[in-house]
PDB file of C-alpha atoms in Angstrom:
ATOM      1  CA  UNK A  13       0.000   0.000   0.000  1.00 49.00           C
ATOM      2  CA  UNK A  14       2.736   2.494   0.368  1.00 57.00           C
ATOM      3  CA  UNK A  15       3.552   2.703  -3.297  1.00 81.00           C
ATOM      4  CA  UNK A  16       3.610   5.944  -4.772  1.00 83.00           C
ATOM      5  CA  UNK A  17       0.053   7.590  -5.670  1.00 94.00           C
ATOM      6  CA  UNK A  18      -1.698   4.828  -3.444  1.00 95.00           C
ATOM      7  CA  UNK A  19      -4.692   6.821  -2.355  1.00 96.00           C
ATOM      8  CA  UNK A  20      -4.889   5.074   0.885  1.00 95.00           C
ATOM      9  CA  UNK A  21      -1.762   6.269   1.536  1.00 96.00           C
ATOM     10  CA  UNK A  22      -1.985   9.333   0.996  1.00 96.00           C
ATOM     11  CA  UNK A  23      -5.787   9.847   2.869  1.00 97.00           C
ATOM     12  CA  UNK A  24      -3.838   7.795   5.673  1.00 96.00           C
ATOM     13  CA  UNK A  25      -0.860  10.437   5.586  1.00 95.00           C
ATOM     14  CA  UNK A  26      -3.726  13.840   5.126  1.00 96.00           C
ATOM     15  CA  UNK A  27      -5.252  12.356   8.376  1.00 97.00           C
ATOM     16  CA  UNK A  28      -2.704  12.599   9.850  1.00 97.00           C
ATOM     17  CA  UNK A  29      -1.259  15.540   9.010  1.00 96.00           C
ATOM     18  CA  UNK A  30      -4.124  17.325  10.734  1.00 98.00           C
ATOM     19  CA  UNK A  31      -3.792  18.172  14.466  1.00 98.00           C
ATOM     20  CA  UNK A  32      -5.854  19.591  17.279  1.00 97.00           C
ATOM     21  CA  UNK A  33      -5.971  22.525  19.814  1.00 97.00           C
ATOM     22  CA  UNK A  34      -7.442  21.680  22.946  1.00 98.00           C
ATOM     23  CA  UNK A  35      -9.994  23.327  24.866  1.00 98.00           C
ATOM     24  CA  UNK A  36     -10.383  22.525  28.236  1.00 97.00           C
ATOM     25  CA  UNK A  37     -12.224  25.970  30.191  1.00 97.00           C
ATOM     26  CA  UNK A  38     -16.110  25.117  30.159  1.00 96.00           C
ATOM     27  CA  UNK A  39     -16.007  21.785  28.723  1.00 96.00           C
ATOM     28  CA  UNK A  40     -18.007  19.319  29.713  1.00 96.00           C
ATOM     29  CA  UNK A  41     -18.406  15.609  29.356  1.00 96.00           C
ATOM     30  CA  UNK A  42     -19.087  14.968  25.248  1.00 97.00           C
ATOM     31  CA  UNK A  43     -22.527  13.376  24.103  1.00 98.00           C
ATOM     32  CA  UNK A  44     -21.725  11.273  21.186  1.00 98.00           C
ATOM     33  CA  UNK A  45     -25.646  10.916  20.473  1.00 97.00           C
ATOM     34  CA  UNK A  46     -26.180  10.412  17.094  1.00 96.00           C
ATOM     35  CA  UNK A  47     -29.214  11.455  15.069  1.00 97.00           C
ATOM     36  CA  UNK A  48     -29.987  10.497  10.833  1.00 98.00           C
ATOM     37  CA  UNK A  49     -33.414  10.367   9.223  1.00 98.00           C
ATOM     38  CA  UNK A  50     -35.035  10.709  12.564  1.00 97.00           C
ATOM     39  CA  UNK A  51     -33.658   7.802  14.116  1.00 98.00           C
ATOM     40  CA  UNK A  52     -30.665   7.966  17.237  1.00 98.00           C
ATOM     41  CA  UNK A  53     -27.682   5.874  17.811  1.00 98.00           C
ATOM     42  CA  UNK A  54     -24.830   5.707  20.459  1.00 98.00           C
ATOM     43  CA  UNK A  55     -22.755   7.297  18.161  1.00 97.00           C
ATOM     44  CA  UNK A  56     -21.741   8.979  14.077  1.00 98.00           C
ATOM     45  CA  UNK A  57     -18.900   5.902  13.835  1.00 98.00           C
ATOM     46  CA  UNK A  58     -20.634   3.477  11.668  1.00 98.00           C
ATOM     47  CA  UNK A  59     -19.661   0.609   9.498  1.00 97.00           C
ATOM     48  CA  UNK A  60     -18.838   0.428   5.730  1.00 96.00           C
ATOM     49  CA  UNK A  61     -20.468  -0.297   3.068  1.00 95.00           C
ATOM     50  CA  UNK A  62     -19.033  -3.795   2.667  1.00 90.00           C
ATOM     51  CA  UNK A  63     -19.339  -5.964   0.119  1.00 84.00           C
ATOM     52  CA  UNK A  64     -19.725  -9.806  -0.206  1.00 80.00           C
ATOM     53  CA  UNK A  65     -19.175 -11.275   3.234  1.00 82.00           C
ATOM     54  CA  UNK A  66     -20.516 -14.125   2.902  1.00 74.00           C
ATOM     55  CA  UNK A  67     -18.187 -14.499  -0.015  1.00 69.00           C
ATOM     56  CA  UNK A  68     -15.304 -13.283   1.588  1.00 68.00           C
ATOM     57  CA  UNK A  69     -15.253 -15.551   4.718  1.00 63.00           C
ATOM     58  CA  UNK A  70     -17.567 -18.513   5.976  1.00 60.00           C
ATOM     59  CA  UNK A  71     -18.559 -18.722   9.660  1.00 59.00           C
ATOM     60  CA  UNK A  72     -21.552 -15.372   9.312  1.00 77.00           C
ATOM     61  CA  UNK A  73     -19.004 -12.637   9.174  1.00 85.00           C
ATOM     62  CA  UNK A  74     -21.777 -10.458   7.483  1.00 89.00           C
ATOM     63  CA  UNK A  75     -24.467 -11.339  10.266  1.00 90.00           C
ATOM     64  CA  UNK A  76     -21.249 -10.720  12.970  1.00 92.00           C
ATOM     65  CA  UNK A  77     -20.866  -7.180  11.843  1.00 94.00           C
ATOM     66  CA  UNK A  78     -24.431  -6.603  11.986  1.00 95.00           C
ATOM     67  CA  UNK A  79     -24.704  -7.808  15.487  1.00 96.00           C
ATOM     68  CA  UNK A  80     -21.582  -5.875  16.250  1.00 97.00           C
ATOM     69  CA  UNK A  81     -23.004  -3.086  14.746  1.00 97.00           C
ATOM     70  CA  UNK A  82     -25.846  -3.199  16.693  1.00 98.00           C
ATOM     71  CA  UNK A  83     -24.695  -3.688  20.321  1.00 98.00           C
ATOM     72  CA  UNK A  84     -23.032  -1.036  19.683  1.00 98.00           C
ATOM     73  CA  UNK A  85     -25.856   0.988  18.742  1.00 98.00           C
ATOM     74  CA  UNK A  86     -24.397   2.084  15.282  1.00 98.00           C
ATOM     75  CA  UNK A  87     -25.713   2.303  11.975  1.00 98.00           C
ATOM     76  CA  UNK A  88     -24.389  -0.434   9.247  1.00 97.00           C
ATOM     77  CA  UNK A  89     -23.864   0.162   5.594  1.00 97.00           C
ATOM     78  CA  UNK A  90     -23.613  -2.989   3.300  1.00 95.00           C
ATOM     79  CA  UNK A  91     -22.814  -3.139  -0.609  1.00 93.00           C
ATOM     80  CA  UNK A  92     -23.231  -5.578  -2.902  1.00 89.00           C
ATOM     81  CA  UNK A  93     -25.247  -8.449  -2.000  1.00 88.00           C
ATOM     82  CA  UNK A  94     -28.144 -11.001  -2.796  1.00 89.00           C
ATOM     83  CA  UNK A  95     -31.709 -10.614  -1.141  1.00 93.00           C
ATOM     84  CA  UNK A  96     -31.611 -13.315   0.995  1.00 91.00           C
ATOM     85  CA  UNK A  97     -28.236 -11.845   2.188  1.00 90.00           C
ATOM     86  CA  UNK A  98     -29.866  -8.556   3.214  1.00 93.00           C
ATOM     87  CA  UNK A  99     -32.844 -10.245   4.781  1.00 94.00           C
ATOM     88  CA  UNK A 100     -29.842 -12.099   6.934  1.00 92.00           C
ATOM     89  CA  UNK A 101     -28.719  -8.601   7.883  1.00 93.00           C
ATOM     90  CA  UNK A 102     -31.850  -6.619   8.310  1.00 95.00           C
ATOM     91  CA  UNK A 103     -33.240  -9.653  10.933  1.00 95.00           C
ATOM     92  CA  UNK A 104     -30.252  -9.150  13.359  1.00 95.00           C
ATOM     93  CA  UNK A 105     -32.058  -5.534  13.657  1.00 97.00           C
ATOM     94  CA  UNK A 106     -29.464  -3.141  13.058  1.00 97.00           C
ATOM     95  CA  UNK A 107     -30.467  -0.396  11.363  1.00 98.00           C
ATOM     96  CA  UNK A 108     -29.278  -0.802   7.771  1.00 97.00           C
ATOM     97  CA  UNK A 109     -28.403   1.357   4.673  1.00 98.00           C
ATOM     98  CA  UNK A 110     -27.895  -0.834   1.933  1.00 97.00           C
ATOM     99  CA  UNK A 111     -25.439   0.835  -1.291  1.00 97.00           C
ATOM    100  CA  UNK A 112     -26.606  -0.366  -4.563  1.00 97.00           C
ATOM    101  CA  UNK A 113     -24.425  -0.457  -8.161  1.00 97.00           C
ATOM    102  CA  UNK A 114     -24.974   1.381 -10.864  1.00 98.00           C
ATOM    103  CA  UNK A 115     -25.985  -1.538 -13.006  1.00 98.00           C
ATOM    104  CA  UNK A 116     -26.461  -0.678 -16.406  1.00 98.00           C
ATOM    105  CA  UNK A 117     -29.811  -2.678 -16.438  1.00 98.00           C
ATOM    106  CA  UNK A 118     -30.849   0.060 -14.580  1.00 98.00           C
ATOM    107  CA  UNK A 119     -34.241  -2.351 -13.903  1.00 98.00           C
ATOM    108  CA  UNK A 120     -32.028  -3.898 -11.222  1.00 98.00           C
ATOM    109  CA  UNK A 121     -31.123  -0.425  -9.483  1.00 98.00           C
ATOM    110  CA  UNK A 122     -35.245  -0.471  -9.164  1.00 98.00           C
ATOM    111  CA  UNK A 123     -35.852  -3.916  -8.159  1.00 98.00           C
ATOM    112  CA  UNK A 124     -32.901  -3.137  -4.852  1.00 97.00           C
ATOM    113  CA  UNK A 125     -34.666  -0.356  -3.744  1.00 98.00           C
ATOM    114  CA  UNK A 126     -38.298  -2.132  -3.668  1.00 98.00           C
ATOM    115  CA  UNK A 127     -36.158  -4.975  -2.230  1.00 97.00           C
ATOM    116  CA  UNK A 128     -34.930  -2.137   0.497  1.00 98.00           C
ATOM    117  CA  UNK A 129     -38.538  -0.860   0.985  1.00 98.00           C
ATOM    118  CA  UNK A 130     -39.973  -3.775   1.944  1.00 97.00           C
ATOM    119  CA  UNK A 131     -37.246  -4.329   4.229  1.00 97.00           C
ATOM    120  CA  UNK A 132     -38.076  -1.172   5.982  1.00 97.00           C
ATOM    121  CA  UNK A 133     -34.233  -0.317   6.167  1.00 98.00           C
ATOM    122  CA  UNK A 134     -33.202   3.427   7.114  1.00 97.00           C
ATOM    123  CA  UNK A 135     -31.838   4.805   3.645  1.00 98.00           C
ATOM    124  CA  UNK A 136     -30.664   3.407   0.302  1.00 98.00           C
ATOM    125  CA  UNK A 137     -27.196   4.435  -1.744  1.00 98.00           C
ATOM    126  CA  UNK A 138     -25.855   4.357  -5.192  1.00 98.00           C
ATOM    127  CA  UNK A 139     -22.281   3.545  -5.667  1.00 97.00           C
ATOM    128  CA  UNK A 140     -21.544   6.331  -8.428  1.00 97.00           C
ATOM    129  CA  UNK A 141     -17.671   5.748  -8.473  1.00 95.00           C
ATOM    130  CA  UNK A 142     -18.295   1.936  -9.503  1.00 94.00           C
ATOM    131  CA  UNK A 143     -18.952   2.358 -13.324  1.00 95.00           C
ATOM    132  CA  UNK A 144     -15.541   1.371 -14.573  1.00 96.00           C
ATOM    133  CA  UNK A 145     -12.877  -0.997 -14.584  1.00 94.00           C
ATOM    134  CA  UNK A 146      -9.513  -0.561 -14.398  1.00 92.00           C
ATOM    135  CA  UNK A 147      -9.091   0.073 -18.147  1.00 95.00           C
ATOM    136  CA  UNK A 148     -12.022   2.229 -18.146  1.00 95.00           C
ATOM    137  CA  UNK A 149     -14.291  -0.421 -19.632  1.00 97.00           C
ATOM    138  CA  UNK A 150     -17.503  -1.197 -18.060  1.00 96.00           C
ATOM    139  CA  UNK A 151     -16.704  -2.917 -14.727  1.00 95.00           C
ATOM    140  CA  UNK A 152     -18.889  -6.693 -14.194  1.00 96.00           C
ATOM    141  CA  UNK A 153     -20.307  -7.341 -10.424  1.00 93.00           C
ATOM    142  CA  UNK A 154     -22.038 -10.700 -10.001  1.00 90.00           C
ATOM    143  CA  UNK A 155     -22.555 -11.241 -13.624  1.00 94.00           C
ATOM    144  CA  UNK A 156     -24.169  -7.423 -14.336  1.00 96.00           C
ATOM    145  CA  UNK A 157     -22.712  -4.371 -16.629  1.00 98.00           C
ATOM    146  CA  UNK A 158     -22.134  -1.223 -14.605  1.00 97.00           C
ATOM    147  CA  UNK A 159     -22.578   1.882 -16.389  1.00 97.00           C
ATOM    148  CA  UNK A 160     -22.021   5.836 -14.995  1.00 98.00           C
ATOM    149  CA  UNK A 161     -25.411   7.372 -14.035  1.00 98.00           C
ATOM    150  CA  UNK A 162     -26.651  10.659 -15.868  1.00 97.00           C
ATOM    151  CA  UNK A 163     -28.248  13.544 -14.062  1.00 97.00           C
ATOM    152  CA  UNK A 164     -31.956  12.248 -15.523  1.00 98.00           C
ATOM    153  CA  UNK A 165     -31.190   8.830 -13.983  1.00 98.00           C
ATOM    154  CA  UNK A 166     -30.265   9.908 -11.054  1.00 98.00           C
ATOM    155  CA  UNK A 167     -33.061  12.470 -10.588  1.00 98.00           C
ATOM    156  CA  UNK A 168     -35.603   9.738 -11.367  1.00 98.00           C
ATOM    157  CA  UNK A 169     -34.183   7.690  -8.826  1.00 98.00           C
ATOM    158  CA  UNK A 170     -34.323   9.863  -6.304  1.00 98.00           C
ATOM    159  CA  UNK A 171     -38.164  10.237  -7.169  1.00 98.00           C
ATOM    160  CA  UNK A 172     -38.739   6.507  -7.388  1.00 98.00           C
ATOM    161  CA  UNK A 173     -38.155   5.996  -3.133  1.00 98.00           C
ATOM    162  CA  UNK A 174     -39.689   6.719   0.041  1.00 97.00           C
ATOM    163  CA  UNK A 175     -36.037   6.098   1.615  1.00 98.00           C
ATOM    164  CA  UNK A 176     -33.156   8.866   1.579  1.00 98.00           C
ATOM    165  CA  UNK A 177     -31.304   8.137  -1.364  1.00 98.00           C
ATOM    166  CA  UNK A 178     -27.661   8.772  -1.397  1.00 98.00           C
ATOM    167  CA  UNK A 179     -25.062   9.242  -3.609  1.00 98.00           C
ATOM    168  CA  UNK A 180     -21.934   7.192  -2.291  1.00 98.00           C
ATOM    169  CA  UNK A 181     -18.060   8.265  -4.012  1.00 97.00           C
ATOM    170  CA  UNK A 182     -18.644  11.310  -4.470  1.00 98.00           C
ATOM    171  CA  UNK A 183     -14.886  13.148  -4.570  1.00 98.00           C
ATOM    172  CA  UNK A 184     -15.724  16.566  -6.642  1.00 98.00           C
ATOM    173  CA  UNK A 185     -18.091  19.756  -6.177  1.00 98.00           C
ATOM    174  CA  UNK A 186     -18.889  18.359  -9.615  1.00 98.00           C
ATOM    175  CA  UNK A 187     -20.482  15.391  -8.703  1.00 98.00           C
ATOM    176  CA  UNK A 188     -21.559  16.975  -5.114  1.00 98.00           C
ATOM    177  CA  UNK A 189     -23.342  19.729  -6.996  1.00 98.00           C
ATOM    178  CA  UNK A 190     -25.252  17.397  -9.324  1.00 98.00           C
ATOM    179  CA  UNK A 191     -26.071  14.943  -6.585  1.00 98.00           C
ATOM    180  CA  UNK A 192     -27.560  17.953  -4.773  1.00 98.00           C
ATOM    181  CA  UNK A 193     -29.750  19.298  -7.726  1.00 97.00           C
ATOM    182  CA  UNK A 194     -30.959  15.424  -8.147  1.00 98.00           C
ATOM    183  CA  UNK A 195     -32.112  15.837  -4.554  1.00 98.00           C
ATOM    184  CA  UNK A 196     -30.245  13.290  -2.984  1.00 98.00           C
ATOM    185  CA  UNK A 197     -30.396  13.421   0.881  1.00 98.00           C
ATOM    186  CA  UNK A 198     -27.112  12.182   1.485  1.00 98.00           C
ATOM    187  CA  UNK A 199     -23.487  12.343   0.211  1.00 98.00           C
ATOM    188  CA  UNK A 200     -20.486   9.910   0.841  1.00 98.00           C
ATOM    189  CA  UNK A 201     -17.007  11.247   0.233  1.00 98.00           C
ATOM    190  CA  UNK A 202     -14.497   8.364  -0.725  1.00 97.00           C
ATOM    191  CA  UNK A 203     -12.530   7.029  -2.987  1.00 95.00           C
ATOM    192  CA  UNK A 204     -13.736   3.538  -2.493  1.00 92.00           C
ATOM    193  CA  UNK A 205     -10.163   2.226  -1.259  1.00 90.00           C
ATOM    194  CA  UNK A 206      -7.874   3.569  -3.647  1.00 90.00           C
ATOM    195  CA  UNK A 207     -10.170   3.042  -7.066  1.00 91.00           C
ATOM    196  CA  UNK A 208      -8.432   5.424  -8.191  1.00 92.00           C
ATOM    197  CA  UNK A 209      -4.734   6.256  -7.931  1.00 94.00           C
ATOM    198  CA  UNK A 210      -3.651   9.969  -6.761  1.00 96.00           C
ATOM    199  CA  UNK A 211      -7.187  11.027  -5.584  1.00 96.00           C
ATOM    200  CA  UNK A 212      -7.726  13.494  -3.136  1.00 96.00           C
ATOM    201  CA  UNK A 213      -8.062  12.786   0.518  1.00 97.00           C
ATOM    202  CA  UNK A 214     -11.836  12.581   1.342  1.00 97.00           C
ATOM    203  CA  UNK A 215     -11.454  14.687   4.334  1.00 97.00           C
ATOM    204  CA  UNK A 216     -10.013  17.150   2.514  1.00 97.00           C
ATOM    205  CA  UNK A 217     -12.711  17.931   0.556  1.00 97.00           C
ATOM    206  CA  UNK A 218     -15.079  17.838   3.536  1.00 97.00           C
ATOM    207  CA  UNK A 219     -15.402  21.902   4.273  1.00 97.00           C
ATOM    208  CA  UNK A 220     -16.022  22.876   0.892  1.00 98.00           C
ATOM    209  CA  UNK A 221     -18.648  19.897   0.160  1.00 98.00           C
ATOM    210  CA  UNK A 222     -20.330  20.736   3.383  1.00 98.00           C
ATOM    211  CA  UNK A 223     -20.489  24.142   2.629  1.00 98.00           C
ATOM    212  CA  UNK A 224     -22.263  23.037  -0.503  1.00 98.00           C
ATOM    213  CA  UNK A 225     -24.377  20.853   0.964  1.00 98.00           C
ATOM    214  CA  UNK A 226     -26.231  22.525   3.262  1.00 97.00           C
ATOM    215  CA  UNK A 227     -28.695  20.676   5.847  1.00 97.00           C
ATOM    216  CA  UNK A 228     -27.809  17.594   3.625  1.00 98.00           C
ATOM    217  CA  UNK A 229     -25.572  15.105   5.441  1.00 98.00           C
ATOM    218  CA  UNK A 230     -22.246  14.172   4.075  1.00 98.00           C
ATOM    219  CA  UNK A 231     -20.779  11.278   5.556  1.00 98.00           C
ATOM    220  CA  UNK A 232     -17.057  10.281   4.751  1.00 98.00           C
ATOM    221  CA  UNK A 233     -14.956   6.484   4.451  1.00 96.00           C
ATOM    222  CA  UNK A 234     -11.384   6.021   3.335  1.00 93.00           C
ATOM    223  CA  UNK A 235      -8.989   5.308   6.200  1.00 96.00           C
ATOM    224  CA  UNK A 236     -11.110   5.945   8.856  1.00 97.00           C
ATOM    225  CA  UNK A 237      -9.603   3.945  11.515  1.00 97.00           C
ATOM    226  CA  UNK A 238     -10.106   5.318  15.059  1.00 98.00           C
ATOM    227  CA  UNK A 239     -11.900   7.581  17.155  1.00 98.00           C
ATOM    228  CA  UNK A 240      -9.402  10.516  16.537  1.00 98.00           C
ATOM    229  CA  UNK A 241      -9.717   9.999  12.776  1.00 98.00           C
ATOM    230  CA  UNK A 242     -14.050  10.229  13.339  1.00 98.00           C
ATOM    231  CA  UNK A 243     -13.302  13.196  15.280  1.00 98.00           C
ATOM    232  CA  UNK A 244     -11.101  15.003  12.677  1.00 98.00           C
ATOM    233  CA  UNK A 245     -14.035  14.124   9.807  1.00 98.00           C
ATOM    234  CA  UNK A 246     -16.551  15.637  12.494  1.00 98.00           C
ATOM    235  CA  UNK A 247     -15.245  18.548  12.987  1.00 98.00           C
ATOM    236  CA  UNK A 248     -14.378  19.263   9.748  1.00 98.00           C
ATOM    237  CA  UNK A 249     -18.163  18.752   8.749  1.00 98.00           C
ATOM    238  CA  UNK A 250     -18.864  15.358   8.352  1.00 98.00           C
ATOM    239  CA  UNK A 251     -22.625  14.165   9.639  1.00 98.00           C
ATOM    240  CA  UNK A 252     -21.114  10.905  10.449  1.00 98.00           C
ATOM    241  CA  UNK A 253     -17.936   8.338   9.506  1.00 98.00           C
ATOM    242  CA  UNK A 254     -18.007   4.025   8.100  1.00 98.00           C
ATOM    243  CA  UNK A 255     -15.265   2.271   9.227  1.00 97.00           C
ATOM    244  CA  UNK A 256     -14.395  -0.701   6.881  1.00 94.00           C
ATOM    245  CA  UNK A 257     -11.279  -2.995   7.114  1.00 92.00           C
ATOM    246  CA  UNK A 258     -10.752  -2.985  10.597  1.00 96.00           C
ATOM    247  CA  UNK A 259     -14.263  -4.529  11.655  1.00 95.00           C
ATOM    248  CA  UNK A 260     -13.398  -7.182   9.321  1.00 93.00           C
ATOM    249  CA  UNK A 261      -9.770  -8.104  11.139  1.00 93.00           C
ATOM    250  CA  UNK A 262     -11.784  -7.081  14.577  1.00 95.00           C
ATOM    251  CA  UNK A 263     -14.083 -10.162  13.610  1.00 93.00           C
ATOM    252  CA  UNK A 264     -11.336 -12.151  12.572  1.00 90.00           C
ATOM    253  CA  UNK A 265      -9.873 -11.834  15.605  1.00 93.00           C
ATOM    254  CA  UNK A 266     -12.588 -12.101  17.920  1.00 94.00           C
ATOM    255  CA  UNK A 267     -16.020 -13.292  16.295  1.00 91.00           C
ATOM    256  CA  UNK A 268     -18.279 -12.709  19.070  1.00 92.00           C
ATOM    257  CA  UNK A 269     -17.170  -9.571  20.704  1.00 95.00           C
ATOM    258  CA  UNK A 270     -14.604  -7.749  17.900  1.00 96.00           C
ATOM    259  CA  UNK A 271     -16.630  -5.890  16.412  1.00 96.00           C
ATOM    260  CA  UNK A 272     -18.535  -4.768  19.038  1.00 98.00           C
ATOM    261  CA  UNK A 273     -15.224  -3.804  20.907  1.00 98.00           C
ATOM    262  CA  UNK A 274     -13.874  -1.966  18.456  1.00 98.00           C
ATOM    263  CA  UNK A 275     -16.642   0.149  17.445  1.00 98.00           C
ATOM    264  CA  UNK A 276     -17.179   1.427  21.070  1.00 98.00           C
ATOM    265  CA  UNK A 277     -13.504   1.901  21.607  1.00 98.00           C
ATOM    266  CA  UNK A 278     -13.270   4.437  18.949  1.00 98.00           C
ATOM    267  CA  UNK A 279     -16.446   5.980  20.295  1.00 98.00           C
ATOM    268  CA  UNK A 280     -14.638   5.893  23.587  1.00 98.00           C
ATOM    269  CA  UNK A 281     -11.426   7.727  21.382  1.00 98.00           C
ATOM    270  CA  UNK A 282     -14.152  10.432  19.686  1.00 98.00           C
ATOM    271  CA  UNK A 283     -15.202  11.236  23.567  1.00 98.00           C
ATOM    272  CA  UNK A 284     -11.889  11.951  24.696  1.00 98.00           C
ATOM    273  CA  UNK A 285     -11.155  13.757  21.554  1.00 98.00           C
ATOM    274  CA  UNK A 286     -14.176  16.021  22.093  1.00 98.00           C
ATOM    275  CA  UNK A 287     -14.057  16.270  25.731  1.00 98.00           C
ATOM    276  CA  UNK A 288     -10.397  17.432  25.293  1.00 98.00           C
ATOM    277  CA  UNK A 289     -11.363  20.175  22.796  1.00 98.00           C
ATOM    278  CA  UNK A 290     -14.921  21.490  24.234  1.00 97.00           C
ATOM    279  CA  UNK A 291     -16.720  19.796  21.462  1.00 97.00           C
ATOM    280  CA  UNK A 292     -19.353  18.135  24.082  1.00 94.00           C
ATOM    281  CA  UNK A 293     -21.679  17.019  21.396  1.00 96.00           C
ATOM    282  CA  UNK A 294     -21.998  16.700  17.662  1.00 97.00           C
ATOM    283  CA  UNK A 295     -23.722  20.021  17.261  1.00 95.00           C
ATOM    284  CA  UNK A 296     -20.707  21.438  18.649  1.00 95.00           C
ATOM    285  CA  UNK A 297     -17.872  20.317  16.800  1.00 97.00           C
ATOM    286  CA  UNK A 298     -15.607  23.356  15.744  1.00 97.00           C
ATOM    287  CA  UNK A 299     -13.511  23.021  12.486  1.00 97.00           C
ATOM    288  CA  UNK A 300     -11.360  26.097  14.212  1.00 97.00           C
ATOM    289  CA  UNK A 301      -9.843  23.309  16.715  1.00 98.00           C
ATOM    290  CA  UNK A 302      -8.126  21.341  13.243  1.00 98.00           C
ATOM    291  CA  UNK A 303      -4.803  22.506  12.479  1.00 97.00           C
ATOM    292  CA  UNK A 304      -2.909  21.471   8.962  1.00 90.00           C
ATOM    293  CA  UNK A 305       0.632  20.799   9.589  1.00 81.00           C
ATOM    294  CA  UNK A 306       2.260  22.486   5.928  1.00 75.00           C
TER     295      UNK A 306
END
């Protein structure tokens, strides 16, 4: 990973480049009380949207990061799956927001969402950075096409659901901008673990996409590790932060408790963080407190 242009690398390297002032007159203990589409949680530190768990491991890693998920009291994200893989997921009772590809049988994009609907889960996503594979031909998942969405697609998707619809990879004002006129009600920043080479840092992008954005949550992945890395994206702007890779090697390691564990120790790490800096809850986080190291 630490070959030149590797975009985990250099998100990995922005974060943490980027240091904090502390506040400690008239702080208080921090409330990491997290609120999205009128629902709370324990905390903004969520999961990934993962992909293929079931694939990737045997022994119900997928169904152990739900459970995780949700004694912790966080929200999951999920990618690519089948139905009866989502049903798994949805039964544990986490609260779920499931990321969709942009299949170019766009019929299938349709047929998710119902799939999500009847599910009852919290929000739906498209994956808009997954058109393309590494030669810049169409990319195949599980046997489909993907294909870029246009502005009319998207727009008509976004009028199709009940759920939020987001827009997931977003890494531009260009593509913020035209997610925002589609009327998404939700924007990830990522770069989908280094899809492509030399891409800019989600977090760095965070202030001026907020500032675009507006009441509209923007939620950020890509190297988002620990607490102190949530509590960077926070206060920068972020609504809330998915953690990916490291639930998977917390599972690994420990398949009843790991993931659990290591989603409330990094809420444990965004307390101190925003104890230490008079942040005491989310609608208090102060970008002034970030500091860029030149």
């Amino acid at each position: 990973m630490a070959q030149a242009g590797n975009s985990n690398t250099i998100t990995r390297n922005y974060l943490d480049s980027l240091l904090i002032e502390t506040r400690y007159m008239n702080s208080t203990n921090p409330d990491t009380t997290f609120t999205l589409y009128g629902e709370t949680f324990a905390s903004p530190i969520m999961t990934a949207a993962l992909s293929h768990l079931t694939q990737i491991a045997e022994g119900g890693m997928a169904e152990g990061i739900a459970r995780g998920a949700l004694d912790a009291g966080c929200v999951m994200w999920y990618g690519a799956a089948e139905e009866e893989e989502i049903q798994m997921l949805a039964d544990t009772g986490v609260r779920l927001i499931e990321i969709i590809k942009p299949y170019t049988n766009r019929d299938i994009i349709y047929k998710k969402i119902r799939h999500a609907e009847s599910l009852g889960l919290m929000a739906v996503g498209i994956d808009i950075d997954h058109p393309f594979a590494n030669d810049g031909s169409p990319d195949i998942v599980d046997g489909e096409e993907l294909k870029a969405l246009t502005t009319a697609e998207l727009e008509e998707i976004v009028k199709s659901t009940r759920l939020p619809l987001i827009t997931k990879g977003v890494l531009s004002l260009y593509d913020a901008d035209i997610s925002l006129q589609a009327g998404v009600k939700g924007m990830v920043l990522s770069h989908h673990n280094n899809r492509i080479e030399y891409a800019i840092p989600p977090v760095y992008l965070l202030p001026e996409v907020c500032k675009l954005a507006g009441d509209v949550p923007v939620f950020v992945d890509g190297m988002i590790q620990t607490g102190m890395d949530a509590f960077k994206a926070l206060a920068l702007g972020a609504k809330g932060v998915c953690i990916g890779r490291p639930l998977m090697a917390a599972y690994t390691k420990d398949k009843e408790n790991g993931v659990s564990a290591y989603l409330k120790n990094a809420r444990d790490e965004l307390a101190k963080a925003m104890a230490y800096t008079g942040c005491t809850d989310l609608g208090k986080m102060d970008p002034s407190v970030i500091h860029v190291v030149k």
